[in-house]
């Protein structure tokens, strides 16, 4: 005989397996999380951080070598972000590989705000990876567009 918790866990697994979250639905969830109160505090901190680094940006803009400074800044940020991206991706892959069935079931059984802890981990990982890929893509776009603008 199955006890109540096993049936509840089984129903939870079936509902997760049957929910076909499309990419659009996942992006809507990420956008809703980005607009949350917790992230508004992060945006305020980012705003303060950007104000503190305004003198550095003014130096770069007013210098005679602006193009070289911006290209150097983009290259340095790519040299930092790409290894961080690989560390995050590898770390989560190792976490996924070493989780046993018992741990996965435990994470699926813990519900916070009608979401299992496992689903929350996966969503956080996906959100982090998408941010990294977006920033890396913007940097490479900048690296390819800036020489064209500089020539004009």
Short mmCIF file of C-alpha atoms in Angstrom, two decimals:
data_model
loop_
_atom_site.label_atom_id
_atom_site.label_comp_id
_atom_site.label_asym_id
_atom_site.label_seq_id
_atom_site.Cartn_x
_atom_site.Cartn_y
_atom_site.Cartn_z
CA UNK A 1 0.00 0.00 0.00
CA UNK A 2 1.19 3.45 -0.86
CA UNK A 3 0.99 6.04 1.84
CA UNK A 4 -0.43 9.54 1.39
CA UNK A 5 2.96 11.20 0.79
CA UNK A 6 3.88 8.76 -2.00
CA UNK A 7 0.58 9.42 -3.80
CA UNK A 8 1.02 13.17 -3.40
CA UNK A 9 4.58 12.95 -4.71
CA UNK A 10 3.49 10.74 -7.60
CA UNK A 11 0.73 13.21 -8.53
CA UNK A 12 3.25 16.05 -8.33
CA UNK A 13 5.64 14.19 -10.66
CA UNK A 14 2.83 13.46 -13.11
CA UNK A 15 1.67 17.08 -13.10
CA UNK A 16 5.23 18.30 -13.74
CA UNK A 17 5.68 15.77 -16.53
CA UNK A 18 2.37 16.78 -18.12
CA UNK A 19 2.99 20.52 -17.91
CA UNK A 20 4.42 21.47 -21.28
CA UNK A 21 6.14 24.74 -20.48
CA UNK A 22 7.03 26.38 -23.72
CA UNK A 23 9.91 28.76 -24.08
CA UNK A 24 7.45 31.68 -24.12
CA UNK A 25 5.91 30.63 -20.81
CA UNK A 26 9.37 30.29 -19.23
CA UNK A 27 10.35 33.77 -20.45
CA UNK A 28 7.11 35.20 -19.01
CA UNK A 29 7.97 33.62 -15.64
CA UNK A 30 11.49 35.11 -15.80
CA UNK A 31 10.12 38.57 -16.66
CA UNK A 32 7.64 38.39 -13.77
CA UNK A 33 10.46 37.44 -11.42
CA UNK A 34 12.59 40.29 -12.75
CA UNK A 35 9.86 42.81 -11.93
CA UNK A 36 9.41 41.47 -8.39
CA UNK A 37 10.13 43.58 -5.30
CA UNK A 38 13.36 41.70 -4.59
CA UNK A 39 14.70 42.54 -8.03
CA UNK A 40 13.62 46.18 -7.71
CA UNK A 41 16.04 46.39 -4.79
CA UNK A 42 18.73 44.85 -7.01
CA UNK A 43 17.98 47.42 -9.71
CA UNK A 44 18.35 50.22 -7.15
CA UNK A 45 21.75 48.79 -6.13
CA UNK A 46 22.75 48.60 -9.81
CA UNK A 47 21.71 52.23 -10.27
CA UNK A 48 23.83 53.30 -7.29
CA UNK A 49 26.73 51.19 -8.59
CA UNK A 50 26.50 52.85 -12.01
CA UNK A 51 26.45 56.32 -10.43
CA UNK A 52 29.61 55.47 -8.49
CA UNK A 53 31.38 54.46 -11.69
CA UNK A 54 30.23 57.51 -13.63
CA UNK A 55 33.65 59.25 -13.31
CA UNK A 56 35.38 56.28 -14.95
CA UNK A 57 32.91 56.28 -17.80
CA UNK A 58 33.34 60.03 -18.24
CA UNK A 59 37.10 59.55 -18.41
CA UNK A 60 36.67 56.94 -21.13
CA UNK A 61 34.29 59.13 -23.12
CA UNK A 62 36.39 62.30 -22.87
CA UNK A 63 39.72 60.62 -23.60
CA UNK A 64 41.41 60.78 -26.99
CA UNK A 65 41.58 56.99 -27.09
CA UNK A 66 37.90 56.20 -26.45
CA UNK A 67 37.67 53.49 -29.10
CA UNK A 68 40.62 51.54 -27.66
CA UNK A 69 39.32 51.91 -24.11
CA UNK A 70 35.87 50.58 -25.03
CA UNK A 71 37.27 47.66 -27.06
CA UNK A 72 39.61 46.82 -24.18
CA UNK A 73 36.71 46.99 -21.69
CA UNK A 74 34.57 44.67 -23.83
CA UNK A 75 37.42 42.19 -24.27
CA UNK A 76 38.15 42.19 -20.54
CA UNK A 77 34.50 41.61 -19.67
CA UNK A 78 34.33 38.73 -22.17
CA UNK A 79 37.52 37.28 -20.68
CA UNK A 80 35.75 37.30 -17.33
CA UNK A 81 32.21 36.27 -18.36
CA UNK A 82 33.01 33.29 -20.58
CA UNK A 83 34.94 31.39 -17.85
CA UNK A 84 32.23 32.28 -15.31
CA UNK A 85 29.61 30.97 -17.73
CA UNK A 86 31.49 27.69 -18.09
CA UNK A 87 31.94 27.36 -14.31
CA UNK A 88 28.21 27.92 -13.68
CA UNK A 89 27.20 25.54 -16.47
CA UNK A 90 29.68 22.85 -15.41
CA UNK A 91 28.79 23.20 -11.74
CA UNK A 92 25.09 22.79 -12.35
CA UNK A 93 25.74 19.87 -14.71
CA UNK A 94 27.79 18.16 -12.03
CA UNK A 95 25.03 18.87 -9.50
CA UNK A 96 22.48 17.29 -11.86
CA UNK A 97 24.74 14.29 -12.49
CA UNK A 98 25.33 13.55 -8.82
CA UNK A 99 21.77 13.94 -7.63
CA UNK A 100 20.33 10.58 -6.88
CA UNK A 101 16.72 9.64 -7.41
CA UNK A 102 16.09 10.02 -3.70
CA UNK A 103 17.37 13.61 -3.67
CA UNK A 104 15.36 14.50 -6.78
CA UNK A 105 12.21 13.10 -5.19
CA UNK A 106 12.94 15.07 -2.02
CA UNK A 107 13.43 18.29 -4.01
CA UNK A 108 10.24 17.62 -5.93
CA UNK A 109 8.30 17.06 -2.74
CA UNK A 110 9.31 20.42 -1.19
CA UNK A 111 6.82 22.99 -2.46
CA UNK A 112 7.35 26.71 -2.09
CA UNK A 113 4.76 28.99 -3.71
CA UNK A 114 3.21 26.03 -5.60
CA UNK A 115 6.57 25.16 -7.18
CA UNK A 116 8.83 22.31 -6.30
CA UNK A 117 12.32 23.15 -5.15
CA UNK A 118 13.70 21.21 -8.12
CA UNK A 119 11.68 23.32 -10.56
CA UNK A 120 12.90 26.47 -8.80
CA UNK A 121 16.55 25.37 -9.11
CA UNK A 122 16.11 24.64 -12.81
CA UNK A 123 14.41 27.98 -13.42
CA UNK A 124 17.16 29.87 -11.57
CA UNK A 125 19.81 28.04 -13.57
CA UNK A 126 18.05 28.76 -16.86
CA UNK A 127 17.66 32.43 -15.94
CA UNK A 128 21.36 32.74 -15.03
CA UNK A 129 22.51 31.03 -18.23
CA UNK A 130 20.23 33.24 -20.35
CA UNK A 131 21.66 36.38 -18.70
CA UNK A 132 25.21 35.24 -19.35
CA UNK A 133 24.47 34.36 -22.97
CA UNK A 134 22.70 37.69 -23.50
CA UNK A 135 25.63 39.66 -22.07
CA UNK A 136 28.19 37.68 -24.05
CA UNK A 137 26.13 38.17 -27.22
CA UNK A 138 25.86 41.93 -26.60
CA UNK A 139 29.63 42.11 -26.09
CA UNK A 140 30.37 40.28 -29.33
CA UNK A 141 27.86 42.44 -31.14
CA UNK A 142 29.67 45.48 -29.77
CA UNK A 143 33.02 44.05 -30.85
CA UNK A 144 31.75 43.58 -34.38
CA UNK A 145 29.89 46.90 -34.70
CA UNK A 146 32.38 49.28 -33.04
CA UNK A 147 35.10 48.91 -35.72
CA UNK A 148 32.52 49.76 -38.38
CA UNK A 149 31.37 52.83 -36.46
CA UNK A 150 34.98 53.88 -35.83
CA UNK A 151 35.74 53.77 -39.57
CA UNK A 152 32.82 56.09 -40.35
#
